[in-house]
Amino acid sequence: LPTNMALFCVLGHDLVAGVNVTCIFHPAHVHPDTGLYACNEGGHEDQPGRKKGLPPVNQNWFALQFKISREWKVNWFESLFHAFGNSGLHCQLIHHLFPSVHPALLPELRPIVQQHAEKHNLPIFISPCWWAAIVDHMQYL
């Protein structure tokens, strides 16, 4: 493989991966409702030495997924992209809870997860669209 072609492939991959992380992965994980980065410089009060921004270790894993995940609604056309282009990350919470479910089926689990959240008083964060999730994420940063 010629050097210039190899360089093009590496840079192209980095560009696509960078856009995906910036535009899809971050808004699904970093938002004002997570509570991350809310503790003081010294770490958690009940866990001295724990780095700032990390959730407490003793927190219930299942409940933590509800707190740190954000989803957004999509129309039928966008759902094709999200299901096959980025592994269904618009259904981030459901993806965390059921990682082995095919991304195209994740939206079908949303009503069940929402019922469970209401029953157990768990927060569920769903933005009206992808752009609203991006704006919310950027304002939080």
Protein backbone atom coordinates (compact mmCIF):
# COMPACT_ATOMS: atom_id res chain seq x y z
CA LEU A 1 0.00 0.00 0.00
CA PRO A 2 1.51 3.36 -0.95
CA THR A 3 2.35 5.69 1.94
CA ASN A 4 -0.04 8.43 0.83
CA MET A 5 -2.92 5.93 0.57
CA ALA A 6 -2.16 4.51 4.02
CA LEU A 7 -2.03 8.01 5.49
CA PHE A 8 -5.35 8.86 3.81
CA CYS A 9 -6.96 5.73 5.30
CA VAL A 10 -5.69 6.46 8.81
CA LEU A 11 -6.73 10.12 8.72
CA GLY A 12 -10.11 9.23 7.19
CA HIS A 13 -10.75 6.71 9.92
CA ASP A 14 -9.74 9.21 12.62
CA LEU A 15 -12.02 11.85 11.12
CA VAL A 16 -15.05 9.54 11.03
CA ALA A 17 -14.36 8.20 14.53
CA GLY A 18 -13.84 11.73 15.90
CA VAL A 19 -17.10 13.00 14.44
CA ASN A 20 -18.94 9.97 15.81
CA VAL A 21 -17.52 10.45 19.31
CA THR A 22 -18.16 14.19 19.31
CA CYS A 23 -21.63 14.18 17.79
CA ILE A 24 -23.11 10.90 19.00
CA PHE A 25 -21.22 9.39 21.93
CA HIS A 26 -20.65 12.52 24.04
CA PRO A 27 -24.22 13.88 23.94
CA ALA A 28 -25.46 10.42 24.96
CA HIS A 29 -23.21 10.37 28.05
CA VAL A 30 -22.28 13.91 29.13
CA HIS A 31 -25.23 16.17 29.96
CA PRO A 32 -26.31 18.37 32.88
CA ASP A 33 -28.54 15.71 34.43
CA THR A 34 -25.74 13.18 34.98
CA GLY A 35 -24.42 14.86 38.10
CA LEU A 36 -20.89 14.14 36.93
CA TYR A 37 -18.34 16.84 37.65
CA ALA A 38 -20.59 18.12 40.44
CA CYS A 39 -18.39 17.07 43.35
CA ASN A 40 -15.63 19.23 44.75
CA GLU A 41 -11.92 19.10 43.81
CA GLY A 42 -11.11 16.70 46.63
CA GLY A 43 -13.33 13.98 45.23
CA HIS A 44 -16.40 12.45 46.82
CA GLU A 45 -17.04 13.26 50.46
CA ASP A 46 -17.74 9.62 51.31
CA GLN A 47 -14.84 8.32 49.20
CA PRO A 48 -11.71 10.41 49.76
CA GLY A 49 -9.18 10.00 46.99
CA ARG A 50 -11.82 9.20 44.35
CA LYS A 51 -11.22 11.44 41.33
CA LYS A 52 -13.48 14.38 40.62
CA GLY A 53 -16.21 13.67 38.10
CA LEU A 54 -16.42 9.94 38.66
CA PRO A 55 -19.64 8.50 40.09
CA PRO A 56 -19.45 6.87 43.54
CA VAL A 57 -18.26 3.27 43.35
CA ASN A 58 -20.97 1.97 45.65
CA GLN A 59 -23.80 3.22 43.43
CA ASN A 60 -26.18 0.60 42.01
CA TRP A 61 -24.98 -0.15 38.46
CA PHE A 62 -28.50 -0.49 37.09
CA ALA A 63 -29.69 2.82 38.55
CA LEU A 64 -26.47 4.50 37.43
CA GLN A 65 -27.25 3.64 33.79
CA PHE A 66 -30.48 5.62 34.06
CA LYS A 67 -28.63 8.61 35.49
CA ILE A 68 -25.71 8.80 33.03
CA SER A 69 -27.45 7.95 29.75
CA ARG A 70 -29.34 10.29 27.44
CA GLU A 71 -31.42 9.28 24.47
CA TRP A 72 -33.11 11.25 21.75
CA LYS A 73 -36.13 10.69 19.56
CA VAL A 74 -35.67 10.10 15.84
CA ASN A 75 -37.97 9.86 12.83
CA TRP A 76 -38.10 6.70 10.70
CA PHE A 77 -35.38 7.93 8.31
CA GLU A 78 -32.98 8.92 11.11
CA SER A 79 -33.63 5.61 12.84
CA LEU A 80 -32.07 3.77 9.88
CA PHE A 81 -28.86 5.78 10.29
CA HIS A 82 -28.78 5.39 14.06
CA ALA A 83 -29.57 1.67 13.97
CA PHE A 84 -26.91 0.79 11.41
CA GLY A 85 -24.57 3.79 11.30
CA ASN A 86 -23.78 4.09 15.00
CA SER A 87 -25.15 0.93 16.65
CA GLY A 88 -28.31 2.52 18.01
CA LEU A 89 -26.68 5.08 20.27
CA HIS A 90 -29.84 7.20 20.14
CA CYS A 91 -31.16 4.53 22.54
CA GLN A 92 -28.15 4.80 24.84
CA LEU A 93 -29.84 3.72 28.06
CA ILE A 94 -31.41 0.68 26.45
CA HIS A 95 -28.07 -0.13 24.78
CA HIS A 96 -26.39 -0.07 28.22
CA LEU A 97 -29.07 -2.26 29.80
CA PHE A 98 -29.33 -4.73 26.91
CA PRO A 99 -25.99 -4.68 25.04
CA SER A 100 -26.65 -7.91 23.12
CA VAL A 101 -29.90 -6.69 21.52
CA HIS A 102 -29.53 -5.69 17.87
CA PRO A 103 -29.53 -1.87 17.50
CA ALA A 104 -32.54 -1.93 15.16
CA LEU A 105 -34.64 -3.47 17.96
CA LEU A 106 -33.62 -1.09 20.76
CA PRO A 107 -36.47 1.43 20.17
CA GLU A 108 -39.01 -1.35 20.73
CA LEU A 109 -37.73 -1.77 24.30
CA ARG A 110 -38.14 1.91 25.20
CA PRO A 111 -41.77 1.65 26.47
CA ILE A 112 -40.81 -1.27 28.73
CA VAL A 113 -37.80 0.60 30.12
CA GLN A 114 -39.91 3.73 30.65
CA GLN A 115 -42.50 1.73 32.61
CA HIS A 116 -39.74 0.26 34.78
CA ALA A 117 -38.27 3.73 35.36
CA GLU A 118 -41.64 5.10 36.49
CA LYS A 119 -42.27 2.10 38.74
CA HIS A 120 -38.89 2.45 40.49
CA ASN A 121 -38.68 6.26 40.37
CA LEU A 122 -35.61 6.25 38.12
CA PRO A 123 -34.76 9.23 35.91
CA ILE A 124 -34.90 8.76 32.17
CA PHE A 125 -33.56 11.49 29.90
CA ILE A 126 -34.89 11.70 26.35
CA SER A 127 -34.25 14.75 24.20
CA PRO A 128 -36.84 15.66 21.56
CA CYS A 129 -34.21 15.29 18.80
CA TRP A 130 -30.49 14.80 18.20
CA TRP A 131 -29.89 18.52 17.72
CA ALA A 132 -31.45 19.30 21.13
CA ALA A 133 -29.10 16.73 22.72
CA ILE A 134 -26.10 18.40 21.00
CA VAL A 135 -27.14 21.89 22.13
CA ASP A 136 -27.73 20.68 25.70
CA HIS A 137 -24.34 18.93 25.70
CA MET A 138 -22.49 21.99 24.38
CA GLN A 139 -24.17 24.29 26.91
CA TYR A 140 -23.16 21.93 29.69
CA LEU A 141 -19.52 21.95 28.56
